[in-house]
Coordinates of C-alpha atoms in Angstrom, one line a residue:
M815 CA 30.0 49.0 -7.4
T816 CA 29.2 47.8 -3.9
S817 CA 32.0 45.2 -4.1
A818 CA 34.5 47.9 -5.1
R819 CA 33.4 50.2 -2.2
S820 CA 33.7 47.3 0.3
A821 CA 37.2 46.4 -1.0
A822 CA 38.3 50.1 -0.7
W823 CA 36.9 50.3 2.8
F824 CA 38.7 47.2 4.0
S825 CA 41.9 48.3 2.3
G826 CA 41.7 51.6 4.1
I827 CA 41.3 49.8 7.4
F828 CA 44.3 47.6 6.6
F829 CA 46.6 50.5 5.8
A830 CA 45.4 52.5 8.8
A831 CA 46.4 49.5 11.0
L832 CA 49.8 49.4 9.4
L833 CA 50.3 53.1 10.0
L834 CA 49.4 52.8 13.6
L835 CA 51.9 50.0 13.9
A836 CA 54.6 52.1 12.4
L837 CA 53.8 55.1 14.6
S838 CA 53.5 53.1 17.8
P839 CA 56.9 54.2 19.2
L840 CA 55.9 57.9 18.9
P841 CA 54.3 59.8 21.8
V842 CA 51.2 60.6 19.7
A843 CA 50.7 57.0 18.8
G844 CA 48.3 56.3 21.7
D845 CA 46.0 59.2 20.7
L846 CA 46.1 58.1 17.0
E847 CA 45.3 54.5 18.0
A848 CA 42.3 55.6 20.0
R849 CA 41.0 57.8 17.2
A850 CA 41.5 55.0 14.6
G851 CA 39.9 52.5 16.9
A852 CA 36.8 54.7 17.2
A853 CA 36.8 55.2 13.4
V854 CA 36.8 51.5 12.6
A855 CA 34.6 50.4 15.4
P856 CA 31.4 50.5 13.3
A857 CA 33.0 48.4 10.6
V858 CA 34.2 45.8 13.1
D859 CA 30.7 45.7 14.7
A860 CA 29.2 45.2 11.2
V861 CA 31.5 42.4 10.4
R862 CA 30.9 40.8 13.8
G863 CA 27.1 41.1 13.3
A864 CA 27.3 39.6 9.8
I865 CA 29.3 36.5 10.8
S866 CA 27.5 35.9 14.2
P867 CA 24.6 33.8 12.7
V868 CA 27.1 31.6 10.9
T869 CA 29.1 31.2 14.0
D870 CA 26.0 30.3 16.0
I871 CA 25.0 27.7 13.4
V872 CA 28.4 26.1 13.5
L873 CA 28.5 26.1 17.3
H874 CA 25.0 24.7 17.7
A875 CA 25.0 22.3 14.8
G876 CA 25.5 19.3 17.1
Q877 CA 22.7 20.4 19.4
I878 CA 20.3 20.8 16.4
S879 CA 21.2 17.3 15.1
E880 CA 20.6 15.9 18.6
L881 CA 17.2 17.6 18.9
S882 CA 16.2 16.3 15.4
E883 CA 17.0 12.8 16.5
E884 CA 15.1 13.2 19.7
N885 CA 12.1 14.5 17.8
A886 CA 12.2 11.6 15.4
A887 CA 12.3 9.2 18.3
L888 CA 9.4 10.9 20.0
R889 CA 7.3 10.7 16.8
Q890 CA 8.0 7.0 16.5
E891 CA 7.0 6.4 20.1
L892 CA 3.8 8.4 19.5
S893 CA 3.0 6.3 16.5
R894 CA 3.5 3.1 18.5
T895 CA 1.3 4.4 21.3
Q896 CA -1.5 5.4 18.9
A897 CA -1.3 1.9 17.2
D898 CA -1.5 0.2 20.6
L899 CA -4.5 2.3 21.6
A900 CA -6.2 1.5 18.3
S901 CA -5.6 -2.2 18.9
L902 CA -6.9 -2.1 22.4
R903 CA -10.0 -0.2 21.2
E904 CA -10.7 -2.8 18.5
G905 CA -10.3 -5.6 21.0
R906 CA -12.8 -3.9 23.3
I907 CA -15.3 -3.4 20.5
A908 CA -14.9 -7.1 19.4
L909 CA -15.5 -8.3 22.9
E910 CA -18.5 -6.1 23.4
Q911 CA -20.0 -7.3 20.0
A912 CA -19.4 -11.0 21.0
N913 CA -21.0 -10.5 24.4
A914 CA -24.0 -8.7 22.9
L915 CA -24.3 -11.5 20.3
I916 CA -24.3 -14.2 22.9
A917 CA -26.8 -12.3 25.1
S918 CA -29.2 -11.8 22.2
V919 CA -29.2 -15.4 21.1
G920 CA -29.4 -16.9 24.6
A921 CA -29.5 -20.6 25.3
E922 CA -32.0 -21.4 22.6
A923 CA -29.3 -22.0 20.0
G924 CA -27.6 -24.7 22.1
S925 CA -23.8 -25.0 22.0
T926 CA -22.2 -22.1 20.1
I927 CA -18.8 -20.5 19.7
T928 CA -18.0 -16.9 18.6
A929 CA -16.0 -16.3 15.5
T930 CA -14.7 -13.3 13.7
V931 CA -15.1 -12.6 9.9
I932 CA -11.6 -12.3 8.5
L933 CA -12.3 -12.4 4.7
R934 CA -15.2 -11.7 2.4
D935 CA -15.5 -13.2 -1.1
P936 CA -15.2 -10.2 -3.6
A937 CA -16.6 -12.1 -6.6
P938 CA -19.9 -10.7 -8.0
G939 CA -22.9 -12.8 -6.9
R940 CA -20.8 -14.8 -4.5
Q941 CA -21.9 -14.2 -0.9
S942 CA -19.5 -16.0 1.4
V943 CA -17.1 -15.1 4.3
V944 CA -14.2 -16.8 6.0
L945 CA -14.1 -17.2 9.8
N946 CA -11.2 -17.4 12.2
Q947 CA -12.5 -20.7 13.7
G948 CA -12.2 -24.2 12.4
S949 CA -12.4 -27.9 13.3
R950 CA -10.2 -27.4 16.4
A951 CA -13.0 -25.3 17.8
G952 CA -15.7 -27.8 16.9
V953 CA -16.8 -26.2 13.6
R954 CA -18.2 -28.7 11.1
V955 CA -19.7 -28.5 7.6
G956 CA -23.4 -27.9 7.6
Q957 CA -23.6 -26.0 10.9
P958 CA -25.7 -22.8 11.0
V959 CA -24.1 -19.4 11.5
L960 CA -26.1 -16.9 13.4
G961 CA -26.2 -13.1 13.9
S962 CA -27.8 -11.0 16.6
G963 CA -31.2 -12.2 17.8
A964 CA -30.6 -15.8 16.5
T965 CA -31.0 -14.7 12.9
L966 CA -29.6 -17.1 10.3
L967 CA -26.8 -15.6 8.3
G968 CA -25.4 -18.7 6.5
I969 CA -24.2 -22.2 6.7
V970 CA -20.6 -23.6 7.0
T971 CA -19.5 -25.1 3.7
E972 CA -15.7 -25.7 4.1
V973 CA -13.6 -26.3 7.2
N974 CA -9.9 -26.7 8.0
E975 CA -8.2 -26.8 11.4
T976 CA -8.3 -23.0 12.0
R977 CA -10.6 -21.5 9.4
S978 CA -14.0 -22.1 7.9
R979 CA -16.0 -20.7 5.0
V980 CA -19.6 -19.7 5.3
R981 CA -22.1 -19.5 2.4
L982 CA -24.4 -16.6 3.2
I983 CA -28.2 -17.1 2.6
T984 CA -28.1 -14.6 -0.2
D985 CA -25.6 -16.5 -2.2
R986 CA -26.7 -17.8 -5.6
E987 CA -26.1 -21.4 -4.5
S988 CA -27.9 -21.1 -1.2
A989 CA -31.3 -22.9 -0.9
I990 CA -32.8 -23.7 2.5
A991 CA -36.1 -25.1 3.8
A992 CA -38.2 -22.2 5.3
L993 CA -41.7 -21.5 6.4
L994 CA -44.0 -18.6 6.8
Q995 CA -44.7 -18.0 10.5
S996 CA -48.3 -16.8 9.9
S997 CA -49.6 -19.7 7.7
R998 CA -47.0 -22.4 8.5
T999 CA -46.6 -22.9 4.8
T1000 CA -43.2 -24.2 3.8
G1001 CA -41.1 -23.3 0.7
S1002 CA -37.6 -23.1 -0.6
L1003 CA -35.7 -19.9 0.3
V1004 CA -33.1 -19.2 -2.3
G1005 CA -30.6 -16.4 -2.9
D1006 CA -29.8 -14.5 -6.1
G1007 CA -26.6 -12.8 -5.0
R1008 CA -28.5 -9.8 -3.6
E1009 CA -31.8 -10.8 -2.0
L1010 CA -33.9 -13.8 -1.1
H1011 CA -36.9 -15.4 -2.8
L1012 CA -39.3 -17.8 -1.2
D1013 CA -40.3 -20.3 -3.9
F1014 CA -43.1 -22.9 -4.2
V1015 CA -45.7 -21.1 -2.1
P1016 CA -49.1 -21.9 -3.6
L1017 CA -51.3 -19.1 -5.0
D1018 CA -54.0 -19.7 -2.4
V1019 CA -51.8 -19.0 0.6
A1020 CA -52.3 -15.6 2.1
V1021 CA -49.0 -13.8 2.2
A1022 CA -48.4 -10.1 3.0
P1023 CA -45.4 -7.8 3.4
G1024 CA -44.0 -8.0 6.9
D1025 CA -44.7 -11.8 7.3
V1026 CA -41.8 -13.5 9.2
V1027 CA -39.9 -16.3 7.5
L1028 CA -38.3 -19.0 9.7
T1029 CA -36.1 -22.0 9.1
S1030 CA -37.9 -25.3 8.6
A1031 CA -36.8 -28.7 10.0
L1032 CA -37.7 -30.4 6.7
G1033 CA -34.8 -32.5 5.5
G1034 CA -33.0 -32.2 8.8
L1035 CA -30.4 -29.8 7.4
L1036 CA -31.3 -26.9 9.8
P1037 CA -32.8 -26.6 13.2
P1038 CA -36.4 -25.2 13.0
G1039 CA -37.5 -21.8 14.1
L1040 CA -34.4 -19.7 13.4
L1041 CA -35.3 -16.2 12.2
V1042 CA -34.4 -15.6 8.5
G1043 CA -36.2 -12.6 7.2
R1044 CA -39.4 -10.7 6.5
V1045 CA -41.5 -10.6 3.3
S1046 CA -41.0 -7.4 1.4
E1047 CA -42.8 -8.0 -1.9
V1048 CA -45.6 -10.4 -3.0
E1049 CA -46.7 -11.1 -6.5
A1050 CA -49.1 -13.7 -7.8
P1051 CA -48.6 -14.1 -11.6
G1052 CA -51.8 -15.4 -13.3
Q1053 CA -50.1 -18.0 -15.4
E1054 CA -48.0 -19.6 -12.7
L1055 CA -48.7 -22.1 -9.9
H1056 CA -46.8 -20.3 -7.2
Q1057 CA -46.4 -16.8 -5.8
R1058 CA -43.3 -14.7 -6.3
I1059 CA -42.2 -13.7 -2.9
V1060 CA -39.2 -11.4 -2.0
V1061 CA -37.7 -11.7 1.5
D1062 CA -35.4 -9.2 3.2
P1063 CA -32.8 -10.8 5.5
L1064 CA -33.1 -9.9 9.1
G1065 CA -29.4 -10.0 9.6
D1066 CA -27.1 -7.3 8.2
L1067 CA -25.2 -9.4 5.7
E1068 CA -23.1 -6.5 4.4
R1069 CA -21.5 -5.6 7.8
I1070 CA -20.8 -8.9 9.5
E1071 CA -18.0 -8.8 12.0
Q1072 CA -18.8 -11.2 14.8
V1073 CA -21.0 -14.4 14.4
L1074 CA -22.0 -17.4 16.4
V1075 CA -21.5 -20.9 15.0
M1076 CA -23.9 -23.6 16.2
T1077 CA -21.3 -26.2 17.0
G1078 CA -23.9 -28.3 18.9
F1079 CA -25.9 -28.9 15.7
R1080 CA -25.3 -31.9 13.5
P1081 CA -27.2 -32.0 10.2
G1082 CA -29.6 -34.8 10.0
T1083 CA -30.0 -35.0 13.8
D1084 CA -32.7 -33.6 16.1
I1085 CA -32.0 -30.7 18.4
A1086 CA -34.3 -28.6 20.6
P1087 CA -36.1 -26.2 18.2
A1088 CA -35.6 -22.5 18.6
S1089 CA -38.5 -20.3 19.4
E1090 CA -40.8 -19.8 16.4
D1091 CA -42.4 -16.6 17.8
A1092 CA -40.9 -13.4 16.5
N1093 CA -41.5 -10.2 18.3

């Protein structure tokens, strides 16, 4: 119905225009033209209003496309800037961690280099990490790897020119000579994939939770006096010859980022012992 009315309306306008054209030579033509113009003016305005948005879109299509390209370029530039800022922030954090690590260890560890953990072994029970330093930086198999406060984290087991693998002290294959600071009793500190156990401590040795465990120089595989952990549980089974002692590592082995490798240490040689007094 609406379409029919619109067609009739425009047909009427068309025929009115033809009539004005035919009567234009007559004296009354001017008056008729003015009246007809006034009559059709609303329709003309309506048509103009209807097509105006379409006209604007066509006229400004180029500008819209240009603005879209500019917005896309700005978004890319913003993403690059944010990535650069994140990289700078991570670099600053790594530098601060390395400086704090060096300051906490001091000169007692001898010659050291800083290294960053770049990979962690995901296998269950395997506790090892890969560092971004290798033989070019002086890293050798058997060198201790330290965390904050000269705490032992692990020992280097594999090395190439630019990378090295460290077996953490909680690994199932880890076994190091250790001693109880309070009694000076030695034992074997072994990992089970999650925690540490100090084995071969006789039943008659007094051991209590909180006792500090240090590295021992027995065997010459580690420098003496490095902090390792604190006793958390003690059990003395009646039918066994040794106590069952659980030790918590002092280093945070789950969140290692920056470490120190004792490049001045050679297994089987003497170095100046680290302090054996824990605060």
